[in-house]
Coordinates of C-alpha atoms in Angstrom, one line a residue:
M1 CA 43.4 5.7 24.5
K2 CA 43.8 5.2 20.7
K3 CA 42.3 1.8 21.0
L4 CA 39.4 3.2 22.9
V5 CA 38.7 5.8 20.2
I6 CA 38.9 3.1 17.5
L7 CA 36.5 0.9 19.4
L8 CA 34.1 3.8 19.9
I9 CA 34.2 4.6 16.2
I10 CA 33.6 0.9 15.3
I11 CA 30.6 0.8 17.7
A12 CA 29.2 4.1 16.2
V13 CA 29.5 2.8 12.7
A14 CA 27.9 -0.5 13.7
V15 CA 25.0 1.3 15.3
Y16 CA 24.6 3.6 12.3
A17 CA 24.7 0.8 9.8
G18 CA 22.7 -1.6 11.8
S19 CA 19.9 0.8 12.8
P20 CA 17.5 0.0 10.0
Y21 CA 17.8 -3.7 10.7
Y22 CA 16.8 -3.0 14.3
S23 CA 13.9 -0.8 13.1
A24 CA 12.8 -3.7 10.8
Y25 CA 13.0 -6.1 13.8
Q26 CA 10.8 -3.7 15.9
L27 CA 8.2 -3.5 13.1
K28 CA 8.1 -7.3 12.7
N29 CA 7.6 -7.7 16.5
A30 CA 4.9 -5.0 16.5
Y31 CA 3.1 -6.8 13.6
D32 CA 3.4 -10.2 15.4
D33 CA 2.1 -8.7 18.6
K34 CA -0.8 -6.9 16.8
D35 CA 0.6 -3.6 18.0
G36 CA -0.9 -1.3 15.5
A37 CA 0.1 1.9 17.3
T38 CA 3.8 1.3 16.9
I39 CA 3.5 0.6 13.1
A40 CA 1.1 3.5 12.6
A41 CA 3.6 5.9 14.3
A42 CA 6.5 4.7 12.1
I43 CA 4.8 5.9 8.9
D44 CA 5.4 9.3 7.2
Y45 CA 1.9 9.8 5.8
E46 CA 2.7 12.9 3.8
Q47 CA 5.0 10.8 1.7
V48 CA 3.2 7.5 1.6
R49 CA -0.2 8.8 0.6
P50 CA 0.8 10.6 -2.6
S51 CA 3.1 7.7 -3.6
V52 CA 0.3 5.1 -3.3
Q53 CA -2.2 7.4 -5.0
N54 CA 0.3 8.0 -7.9
Q55 CA 1.0 4.3 -8.2
L56 CA -2.8 3.6 -8.6
T57 CA -3.6 6.4 -11.0
S58 CA -0.6 5.6 -13.2
Q59 CA -1.6 2.0 -13.2
F60 CA -5.2 2.9 -14.2
A61 CA -3.9 5.2 -17.0
T62 CA -1.9 2.2 -18.3
T63 CA -5.0 0.0 -18.1
M64 CA -7.1 2.5 -20.0
T65 CA -4.6 2.4 -23.0
K66 CA -5.5 -1.3 -23.5
Y67 CA -9.2 -0.5 -24.1
P68 CA -9.7 2.2 -26.7
L69 CA -13.4 1.5 -26.9
I70 CA -13.9 2.3 -23.2
S71 CA -11.7 5.4 -23.6
E72 CA -13.9 6.5 -26.5
L73 CA -17.2 5.9 -24.6
G74 CA -16.0 7.3 -21.2
G75 CA -12.9 9.3 -22.0
E76 CA -11.9 12.0 -19.6
P77 CA -15.0 11.8 -17.3
L78 CA -14.3 8.1 -16.7
T79 CA -10.7 8.7 -15.8
K80 CA -11.7 11.7 -13.6
A81 CA -14.3 9.6 -11.8
A82 CA -11.9 6.7 -11.3
N83 CA -9.1 8.9 -10.1
G84 CA -11.4 10.6 -7.7
F85 CA -12.4 7.3 -6.2
I86 CA -8.7 6.3 -5.9
A87 CA -7.9 9.6 -4.1
Q88 CA -10.8 9.1 -1.7
A89 CA -9.8 5.5 -1.0
V90 CA -6.2 6.4 -0.3
E91 CA -7.1 9.3 2.0
G92 CA -9.5 7.1 3.9
A93 CA -7.3 4.0 4.3
I94 CA -3.8 5.4 4.9
T95 CA -4.4 7.2 8.2
P96 CA -2.9 6.4 11.6
Q97 CA -6.3 5.3 12.9
N98 CA -7.0 2.9 10.0
I99 CA -3.4 1.5 9.9
E100 CA -3.6 0.8 13.7
K101 CA -7.0 -0.9 13.3
V102 CA -5.8 -3.1 10.4
I103 CA -2.7 -4.3 12.3
N104 CA -4.6 -4.8 15.5
T105 CA -7.1 -7.1 13.7
Q106 CA -4.4 -8.6 11.4
G107 CA -6.0 -7.4 8.2
Q108 CA -9.7 -7.7 8.9
A109 CA -11.4 -5.8 6.1
N110 CA -13.2 -2.6 7.1
T111 CA -14.8 0.0 4.8
A112 CA -11.7 2.0 4.2
T113 CA -9.6 -1.1 3.5
K114 CA -12.2 -2.4 1.1
E115 CA -12.3 0.9 -0.8
L116 CA -8.5 0.8 -1.1
A117 CA -8.6 -2.8 -2.3
A118 CA -11.3 -1.9 -4.8
A119 CA -9.2 1.1 -6.1
W120 CA -6.2 -1.3 -6.5
A121 CA -8.4 -3.8 -8.4
I122 CA -9.8 -1.2 -10.7
A123 CA -6.4 0.3 -11.4
S124 CA -5.1 -3.3 -12.0
D125 CA -7.5 -4.2 -14.8
Q126 CA -9.8 -6.3 -12.7
V127 CA -13.2 -4.7 -13.6
D128 CA -15.8 -6.4 -15.7
L129 CA -15.1 -4.5 -18.9
K130 CA -18.0 -6.0 -20.9
N131 CA -20.4 -5.0 -18.2
L132 CA -18.8 -1.5 -18.0
I133 CA -19.3 -0.9 -21.7
Q134 CA -22.9 -2.1 -21.5
N135 CA -23.6 0.1 -18.6
L136 CA -22.1 3.1 -20.3
I137 CA -24.4 2.5 -23.3
I138 CA -27.5 1.9 -21.1
Q139 CA -26.8 4.9 -18.9
R140 CA -26.2 7.0 -22.0
G141 CA -22.8 8.2 -20.9
D142 CA -23.6 8.8 -17.2
V143 CA -20.1 8.0 -16.1
D144 CA -20.6 8.8 -12.5
A145 CA -23.5 6.3 -12.2
V146 CA -21.6 3.6 -14.0
V147 CA -18.4 4.1 -11.9
K148 CA -20.4 4.0 -8.6
S149 CA -22.0 0.7 -9.7
Q150 CA -18.7 -0.8 -10.7
M151 CA -17.1 0.3 -7.4
Q152 CA -19.8 -1.4 -5.4
Q153 CA -19.3 -4.6 -7.4
V154 CA -15.6 -4.6 -7.1
M155 CA -15.7 -3.7 -3.4
K156 CA -18.0 -6.7 -2.7
K157 CA -15.6 -9.0 -4.6
Q158 CA -12.5 -7.6 -3.0
A159 CA -14.0 -7.8 0.5
A160 CA -14.5 -11.5 0.0
E161 CA -11.0 -11.9 -1.3
L162 CA -9.5 -9.9 1.6
E163 CA -11.3 -12.1 4.1
Q164 CA -10.0 -15.2 2.4
Q165 CA -6.5 -13.8 2.3
V166 CA -6.6 -13.0 6.0
A167 CA -7.7 -16.5 6.8
Q168 CA -5.4 -18.4 4.4
G169 CA -2.6 -16.0 3.3
N170 CA 0.9 -16.5 4.6
D171 CA 3.3 -13.9 6.0
S172 CA 7.0 -14.1 5.1
E173 CA 9.0 -15.7 7.8
K174 CA 12.2 -14.1 6.5
P175 CA 11.5 -10.9 4.6
T176 CA 14.3 -9.6 2.3
L177 CA 16.1 -6.6 3.9
G178 CA 18.7 -4.3 2.4
Y179 CA 20.0 -0.8 1.9
C180 CA 18.8 1.0 -1.3
G181 CA 21.0 4.0 -0.6
I182 CA 22.9 5.4 2.4
N183 CA 19.6 6.8 3.8
C184 CA 17.2 4.3 2.2
F185 CA 16.3 0.8 3.4
S186 CA 13.8 -1.7 1.9
I187 CA 11.8 -4.6 3.3
S188 CA 10.3 -7.0 0.9
G189 CA 8.1 -10.0 1.6
Q190 CA 4.5 -11.2 1.8
V191 CA 1.7 -10.0 4.0
K192 CA -1.3 -12.4 4.0
G193 CA -0.1 -13.7 0.7
Y194 CA 0.3 -10.3 -1.0
P195 CA 3.8 -9.3 -2.1
L196 CA 4.8 -6.0 -0.6
T197 CA 7.8 -3.8 -0.5
I198 CA 8.3 -1.1 2.2
E199 CA 10.9 1.6 1.9
M200 CA 12.2 3.4 4.9
Q201 CA 14.2 6.7 5.1
R202 CA 16.7 7.7 7.8
E203 CA 15.7 10.4 10.2
G204 CA 18.7 11.7 12.1
L205 CA 21.4 9.2 12.7
I206 CA 19.6 6.0 13.8
N207 CA 15.9 6.6 13.4
W208 CA 13.9 5.5 10.4
K209 CA 10.4 6.2 8.9
I210 CA 8.3 4.3 6.4
V211 CA 8.1 6.7 3.4
D212 CA 6.8 4.4 0.6
I213 CA 4.7 1.2 0.2
V214 CA 5.2 -0.4 -3.2
L215 CA 2.0 -2.1 -4.2
P216 CA 1.9 -5.5 -6.1

């Protein structure tokens, strides 16, 4: 009887400790099978959306500190317009419907995905700054008009890059898996050539939800 109890305890501990590895295995299979519904259902959108938005707005704030001239010409209205676009892009892209669509098509760029890619590019200092300064002067400080113009240019460029990455980018054969806390588990690797880290959080004893996506 004592041996049975010990065996049951060992099995319970193994299931408890191994549950995130099994969840990661299920997500990998869903991705390989183009099963977008399974991956979309594994995401906690109320945690992922604000995290991604905060990453992008913080990155943009850091970018702006590098260019005092742009800050002087655009200042607060430019930051407000850019952050508004970032918020809109995140809300449009990180939804169950869009995630399912992106997985089902293996990353084929749609409008929502292009907008999120453009938001990432803008936050990551990939805008044509010389052109931005010229447009601010020409438009006499009409920040909204300048930002909309820049968004369209960046979206067009990012759409082309996304299509190229989908066609040529590699996925990690063996992503890095590991606990980041007793109720925290991370998966790091490449998706279509882009480095990506996913964090999962335990729900109950053996269930896990994606609660954060760390952008490159």
